[in-house]
Amino acid sequence: NDAAAVALAARSANLKQTARDGSNVLTVALRHLQKNPAPPDVLRALLKAGADPNTGQYELPLNVALQVSPKAGPDPVRALLD
């Protein structure tokens, strides 16, 4: 499944890396949930692997989670706050 594949790939990935637009792995995962609502298993896998929910170049993952919550629901917000 996607979460297992992400968890495996995250072991060797730089989870602190940001893209040119300032997004990080968590904000990308959250934007994906906005387009494809599903349980936030990938988000949880990234958090468990060490992605920091308190960092962001232009926007924090929690802000993005709140923005996408109308489509993704409250679970991504909960995952970031746990």
Tab-separated table of N, CA, C and O in Angstrom:
chain	number	residue	atom	x	y	z
A	1	ASN	N	0.831	-1.194	0.000
A	1	ASN	CA	0.000	0.000	0.000
A	1	ASN	C	0.867	1.245	0.000
A	1	ASN	O	2.068	1.180	0.212
A	2	ASP	N	0.270	2.389	-0.233
A	2	ASP	CA	1.030	3.637	-0.343
A	2	ASP	C	1.782	3.992	0.929
A	2	ASP	O	2.925	4.415	0.872
A	3	ALA	N	1.150	3.844	2.066
A	3	ALA	CA	1.793	4.218	3.330
A	3	ALA	C	3.023	3.358	3.592
A	3	ALA	O	4.049	3.863	4.039
A	4	ALA	N	2.947	2.078	3.300
A	4	ALA	CA	4.095	1.198	3.503
A	4	ALA	C	5.236	1.568	2.555
A	4	ALA	O	6.404	1.590	2.957
A	5	ALA	N	4.905	1.885	1.321
A	5	ALA	CA	5.931	2.288	0.350
A	5	ALA	C	6.569	3.607	0.757
A	5	ALA	O	7.791	3.775	0.662
A	6	VAL	N	5.772	4.541	1.241
A	6	VAL	CA	6.298	5.832	1.696
A	6	VAL	C	7.191	5.644	2.911
A	6	VAL	O	8.269	6.230	3.003
A	7	ALA	N	6.771	4.808	3.842
A	7	ALA	CA	7.579	4.551	5.041
A	7	ALA	C	8.927	3.961	4.659
A	7	ALA	O	9.962	4.350	5.210
A	8	LEU	N	8.933	3.064	3.700
A	8	LEU	CA	10.186	2.458	3.249
A	8	LEU	C	11.070	3.488	2.552
A	8	LEU	O	12.268	3.591	2.837
A	9	ALA	N	10.499	4.277	1.674
A	9	ALA	CA	11.270	5.295	0.954
A	9	ALA	C	11.756	6.404	1.883
A	9	ALA	O	12.843	6.957	1.686
A	10	ALA	N	10.985	6.710	2.905
A	10	ALA	CA	11.334	7.800	3.826
A	10	ALA	C	12.586	7.491	4.636
A	10	ALA	O	13.248	8.403	5.113
A	11	ARG	N	12.905	6.229	4.770
A	11	ARG	CA	14.112	5.855	5.527
A	11	ARG	C	15.371	6.472	4.941
A	11	ARG	O	16.296	6.814	5.667
A	12	SER	N	15.410	6.602	3.618
A	12	SER	CA	16.610	7.138	2.981
A	12	SER	C	16.390	8.529	2.382
A	12	SER	O	17.274	9.054	1.719
A	13	ALA	N	15.245	9.114	2.623
A	13	ALA	CA	14.935	10.430	2.059
A	13	ALA	C	15.284	11.546	3.035
A	13	ALA	O	15.313	11.344	4.247
A	14	ASN	N	15.537	12.715	2.490
A	14	ASN	CA	15.747	13.909	3.307
A	14	ASN	C	14.382	14.557	3.517
A	14	ASN	O	13.888	15.275	2.656
A	15	LEU	N	13.782	14.280	4.660
A	15	LEU	CA	12.436	14.772	4.933
A	15	LEU	C	12.403	16.255	5.278
A	15	LEU	O	11.333	16.828	5.432
A	16	LYS	N	13.557	16.866	5.370
A	16	LYS	CA	13.632	18.309	5.648
A	16	LYS	C	13.768	19.128	4.365
A	16	LYS	O	13.739	20.344	4.398
A	17	GLN	N	13.931	18.466	3.243
A	17	GLN	CA	14.105	19.135	1.951
A	17	GLN	C	12.847	19.899	1.565
A	17	GLN	O	11.735	19.425	1.782
A	18	THR	N	13.030	21.088	1.007
A	18	THR	CA	11.891	21.842	0.491
A	18	THR	C	12.023	21.989	-1.017
A	18	THR	O	13.122	22.004	-1.563
A	19	ALA	N	10.888	22.109	-1.666
A	19	ALA	CA	10.860	22.317	-3.107
A	19	ALA	C	11.083	23.790	-3.411
A	19	ALA	O	11.105	24.631	-2.507
A	20	ARG	N	11.216	24.110	-4.658
A	20	ARG	CA	11.430	25.509	-5.060
A	20	ARG	C	10.297	26.421	-4.609
A	20	ARG	O	10.507	27.588	-4.335
A	21	ASP	N	9.097	25.869	-4.544
A	21	ASP	CA	7.960	26.688	-4.126
A	21	ASP	C	7.805	26.757	-2.610
A	21	ASP	O	6.863	27.336	-2.096
A	22	GLY	N	8.746	26.140	-1.877
A	22	GLY	CA	8.722	26.191	-0.426
A	22	GLY	C	7.957	25.067	0.242
A	22	GLY	O	7.944	24.960	1.464
A	23	SER	N	7.332	24.208	-0.542
A	23	SER	CA	6.574	23.109	0.047
A	23	SER	C	7.527	22.024	0.562
A	23	SER	O	8.657	21.905	0.102
A	24	ASN	N	7.043	21.268	1.536
A	24	ASN	CA	7.818	20.142	2.039
A	24	ASN	C	6.985	18.872	1.877
A	24	ASN	O	5.874	18.919	1.353
A	25	VAL	N	7.501	17.736	2.330
A	25	VAL	CA	6.802	16.472	2.100
A	25	VAL	C	5.416	16.451	2.736
A	25	VAL	O	4.493	15.861	2.185
A	26	LEU	N	5.276	17.101	3.874
A	26	LEU	CA	3.975	17.102	4.533
A	26	LEU	C	2.963	17.956	3.777
A	26	LEU	O	1.806	17.556	3.617
A	27	THR	N	3.378	19.116	3.318
A	27	THR	CA	2.430	19.960	2.585
A	27	THR	C	2.043	19.311	1.257
A	27	THR	O	0.892	19.409	0.834
A	28	VAL	N	2.978	18.614	0.630
A	28	VAL	CA	2.656	17.901	-0.618
A	28	VAL	C	1.650	16.790	-0.328
A	28	VAL	O	0.667	16.614	-1.058
A	29	ALA	N	1.876	16.035	0.739
A	29	ALA	CA	0.948	14.959	1.113
A	29	ALA	C	-0.436	15.524	1.427
A	29	ALA	O	-1.459	14.933	1.046
A	30	LEU	N	-0.477	16.656	2.090
A	30	LEU	CA	-1.756	17.280	2.418
A	30	LEU	C	-2.487	17.766	1.175
A	30	LEU	O	-3.702	17.600	1.051
A	31	ARG	N	-1.761	18.364	0.251
A	31	ARG	CA	-2.398	18.822	-0.997
A	31	ARG	C	-2.940	17.625	-1.786
A	31	ARG	O	-3.980	17.716	-2.439
A	32	HIS	N	-2.212	16.498	-1.721
A	32	HIS	CA	-2.691	15.286	-2.379
A	32	HIS	C	-4.012	14.821	-1.746
A	32	HIS	O	-4.926	14.395	-2.455
A	33	LEU	N	-4.096	14.903	-0.421
A	33	LEU	CA	-5.339	14.521	0.255
A	33	LEU	C	-6.501	15.424	-0.135
A	33	LEU	O	-7.653	14.989	-0.144
A	34	GLN	N	-6.202	16.666	-0.438
A	34	GLN	CA	-7.263	17.581	-0.867
A	34	GLN	C	-7.851	17.115	-2.198
A	34	GLN	O	-9.056	17.144	-2.395
A	35	LYS	N	-6.976	16.662	-3.091
A	35	LYS	CA	-7.428	16.213	-4.415
A	35	LYS	C	-7.992	14.799	-4.381
A	35	LYS	O	-8.855	14.452	-5.183
A	36	ASN	N	-7.459	13.976	-3.472
A	36	ASN	CA	-7.848	12.571	-3.380
A	36	ASN	C	-8.133	12.219	-1.923
A	36	ASN	O	-7.299	11.605	-1.264
A	37	PRO	N	-9.299	12.622	-1.408
A	37	PRO	CA	-9.594	12.360	0.001
A	37	PRO	C	-9.492	10.870	0.338
A	37	PRO	O	-10.008	10.028	-0.381
A	38	ALA	N	-8.757	10.597	1.394
A	38	ALA	CA	-8.527	9.228	1.863
A	38	ALA	C	-8.013	9.322	3.293
A	38	ALA	O	-7.656	10.408	3.756
A	39	PRO	N	-7.955	8.208	4.002
A	39	PRO	CA	-7.345	8.261	5.338
A	39	PRO	C	-5.902	8.769	5.222
A	39	PRO	O	-5.211	8.464	4.247
A	40	PRO	N	-5.437	9.545	6.197
A	40	PRO	CA	-4.103	10.158	6.087
A	40	PRO	C	-2.959	9.213	6.476
A	40	PRO	O	-2.045	9.576	7.196
A	41	ASP	N	-2.994	7.985	5.957
A	41	ASP	CA	-1.967	7.000	6.299
A	41	ASP	C	-0.580	7.415	5.824
A	41	ASP	O	0.409	7.208	6.518
A	42	VAL	N	-0.503	8.003	4.629
A	42	VAL	CA	0.801	8.460	4.121
A	42	VAL	C	1.327	9.589	4.989
A	42	VAL	O	2.508	9.619	5.333
A	43	LEU	N	0.461	10.504	5.365
A	43	LEU	CA	0.849	11.605	6.253
A	43	LEU	C	1.395	11.056	7.573
A	43	LEU	O	2.438	11.486	8.060
A	44	ARG	N	0.697	10.095	8.142
A	44	ARG	CA	1.151	9.481	9.398
A	44	ARG	C	2.492	8.776	9.223
A	44	ARG	O	3.358	8.836	10.099
A	45	ALA	N	2.677	8.109	8.085
A	45	ALA	CA	3.952	7.426	7.823
A	45	ALA	C	5.098	8.430	7.741
A	45	ALA	O	6.195	8.175	8.262
A	46	LEU	N	4.849	9.572	7.104
A	46	LEU	CA	5.884	10.606	7.006
A	46	LEU	C	6.212	11.182	8.377
A	46	LEU	O	7.386	11.407	8.708
A	47	LEU	N	5.195	11.403	9.182
A	47	LEU	CA	5.417	11.917	10.538
A	47	LEU	C	6.202	10.909	11.374
A	47	LEU	O	7.143	11.273	12.083
A	48	LYS	N	5.839	9.644	11.270
A	48	LYS	CA	6.538	8.599	12.017
A	48	LYS	C	7.992	8.483	11.577
A	48	LYS	O	8.869	8.194	12.381
A	49	ALA	N	8.243	8.752	10.294
A	49	ALA	CA	9.606	8.667	9.760
A	49	ALA	C	10.448	9.885	10.125
A	49	ALA	O	11.644	9.907	9.868
A	50	GLY	N	9.820	10.908	10.707
A	50	GLY	CA	10.592	12.054	11.169
A	50	GLY	C	10.304	13.382	10.505
A	50	GLY	O	10.983	14.370	10.792
A	51	ALA	N	9.339	13.442	9.620
A	51	ALA	CA	8.986	14.731	9.011
A	51	ALA	C	8.477	15.666	10.109
A	51	ALA	O	7.694	15.271	10.962
A	52	ASP	N	8.955	16.892	10.090
A	52	ASP	CA	8.642	17.853	11.151
A	52	ASP	C	7.407	18.674	10.796
A	52	ASP	O	7.431	19.464	9.849
A	53	PRO	N	6.325	18.529	11.566
A	53	PRO	CA	5.111	19.277	11.257
A	53	PRO	C	5.185	20.753	11.633
A	53	PRO	O	4.265	21.507	11.359
A	54	ASN	N	6.283	21.167	12.236
A	54	ASN	CA	6.419	22.554	12.682
A	54	ASN	C	7.342	23.373	11.796
A	54	ASN	O	7.783	24.448	12.205
A	55	THR	N	7.649	22.867	10.613
A	55	THR	CA	8.513	23.616	9.705
A	55	THR	C	7.817	23.826	8.373
A	55	THR	O	6.991	23.027	7.950
A	56	GLY	N	8.174	24.902	7.744
A	56	GLY	CA	7.663	25.222	6.423
A	56	GLY	C	8.242	26.551	5.998
A	56	GLY	O	8.409	27.440	6.823
A	57	GLN	N	8.575	26.657	4.727
A	57	GLN	CA	9.193	27.893	4.254
A	57	GLN	C	8.174	29.027	4.152
A	57	GLN	O	8.435	30.138	4.571
A	58	TYR	N	7.011	28.740	3.583
A	58	TYR	CA	5.998	29.784	3.410
A	58	TYR	C	4.715	29.501	4.176
A	58	TYR	O	3.985	30.417	4.515
A	59	GLU	N	4.441	28.230	4.405
A	59	GLU	CA	3.250	27.865	5.152
A	59	GLU	C	3.524	26.596	5.950
A	59	GLU	O	4.240	25.718	5.503
A	60	LEU	N	2.958	26.553	7.129
A	60	LEU	CA	3.138	25.391	7.992
A	60	LEU	C	2.155	24.290	7.600
A	60	LEU	O	1.036	24.583	7.155
A	61	PRO	N	2.561	23.040	7.781
A	61	PRO	CA	1.653	21.939	7.457
A	61	PRO	C	0.295	22.052	8.154
A	61	PRO	O	-0.729	21.718	7.550
A	62	LEU	N	0.258	22.528	9.382
A	62	LEU	CA	-1.024	22.657	10.071
A	62	LEU	C	-1.942	23.641	9.350
A	62	LEU	O	-3.149	23.405	9.226
A	63	ASN	N	-1.388	24.734	8.861
A	63	ASN	CA	-2.198	25.690	8.093
A	63	ASN	C	-2.768	25.036	6.843
A	63	ASN	O	-3.929	25.246	6.494
A	64	VAL	N	-1.931	24.247	6.160
A	64	VAL	CA	-2.397	23.556	4.950
A	64	VAL	C	-3.463	22.533	5.316
A	64	VAL	O	-4.474	22.397	4.620
A	65	ALA	N	-3.265	21.808	6.413
A	65	ALA	CA	-4.253	20.816	6.846
A	65	ALA	C	-5.604	21.480	7.108
A	65	ALA	O	-6.653	20.925	6.759
A	66	LEU	N	-5.580	22.650	7.704
A	66	LEU	CA	-6.828	23.375	7.939
A	66	LEU	C	-7.464	23.825	6.626
A	66	LEU	O	-8.691	23.777	6.473
A	67	GLN	N	-6.640	24.227	5.672
A	67	GLN	CA	-7.154	24.649	4.361
A	67	GLN	C	-7.797	23.499	3.605
A	67	GLN	O	-8.797	23.691	2.911
A	68	VAL	N	-7.226	22.314	3.705
A	68	VAL	CA	-7.735	21.176	2.938
A	68	VAL	C	-8.810	20.394	3.687
A	68	VAL	O	-9.430	19.495	3.124
A	69	SER	N	-9.061	20.747	4.940
A	69	SER	CA	-10.016	19.984	5.748
A	69	SER	C	-11.443	19.935	5.187
A	69	SER	O	-12.126	18.941	5.419
A	70	PRO	N	-11.926	20.940	4.447
A	70	PRO	CA	-13.265	20.785	3.877
A	70	PRO	C	-13.394	19.555	2.968
A	70	PRO	O	-14.441	18.938	2.902
A	71	LYS	N	-12.311	19.184	2.296
A	71	LYS	CA	-12.351	17.997	1.429
A	71	LYS	C	-11.710	16.789	2.095
A	71	LYS	O	-12.181	15.673	1.934
A	72	ALA	N	-10.621	16.987	2.823
A	72	ALA	CA	-9.875	15.869	3.409
A	72	ALA	C	-10.418	15.449	4.769
A	72	ALA	O	-10.084	14.380	5.262
A	73	GLY	N	-11.217	16.309	5.381
A	73	GLY	CA	-11.762	15.996	6.694
A	73	GLY	C	-10.810	16.381	7.813
A	73	GLY	O	-9.730	16.922	7.574
A	74	PRO	N	-11.183	16.090	9.064
A	74	PRO	CA	-10.385	16.510	10.214
A	74	PRO	C	-9.199	15.603	10.551
A	74	PRO	O	-8.335	15.987	11.323
A	75	ASP	N	-9.132	14.407	9.978
A	75	ASP	CA	-8.069	13.471	10.354
A	75	ASP	C	-6.649	13.976	10.088
A	75	ASP	O	-5.761	13.750	10.907
A	76	PRO	N	-6.379	14.658	8.980
A	76	PRO	CA	-5.027	15.189	8.783
A	76	PRO	C	-4.631	16.199	9.874
A	76	PRO	O	-3.494	16.210	10.332
A	77	VAL	N	-5.577	17.021	10.282
A	77	VAL	CA	-5.305	17.987	11.354
A	77	VAL	C	-4.964	17.230	12.637
A	77	VAL	O	-3.984	17.528	13.314
A	78	ARG	N	-5.757	16.227	12.951
A	78	ARG	CA	-5.511	15.412	14.147
A	78	ARG	C	-4.146	14.739	14.101
A	78	ARG	O	-3.445	14.659	15.103
A	79	ALA	N	-3.776	14.219	12.917
A	79	ALA	CA	-2.489	13.539	12.775
A	79	ALA	C	-1.334	14.490	13.070
A	79	ALA	O	-0.347	14.104	13.718
A	80	LEU	N	-1.451	15.730	12.628
A	80	LEU	CA	-0.383	16.708	12.866
A	80	LEU	C	-0.325	17.136	14.324
A	80	LEU	O	0.736	17.473	14.831
A	81	LEU	N	-1.459	17.119	15.000
A	81	LEU	CA	-1.494	17.558	16.398
A	81	LEU	C	-1.138	16.444	17.382
A	81	LEU	O	-0.829	16.742	18.539
A	82	ASP	N	-1.188	15.203	16.934
A	82	ASP	CA	-0.844	14.084	17.837
A	82	ASP	C	0.615	14.052	18.189
A	82	ASP	O	1.470	14.447	17.519
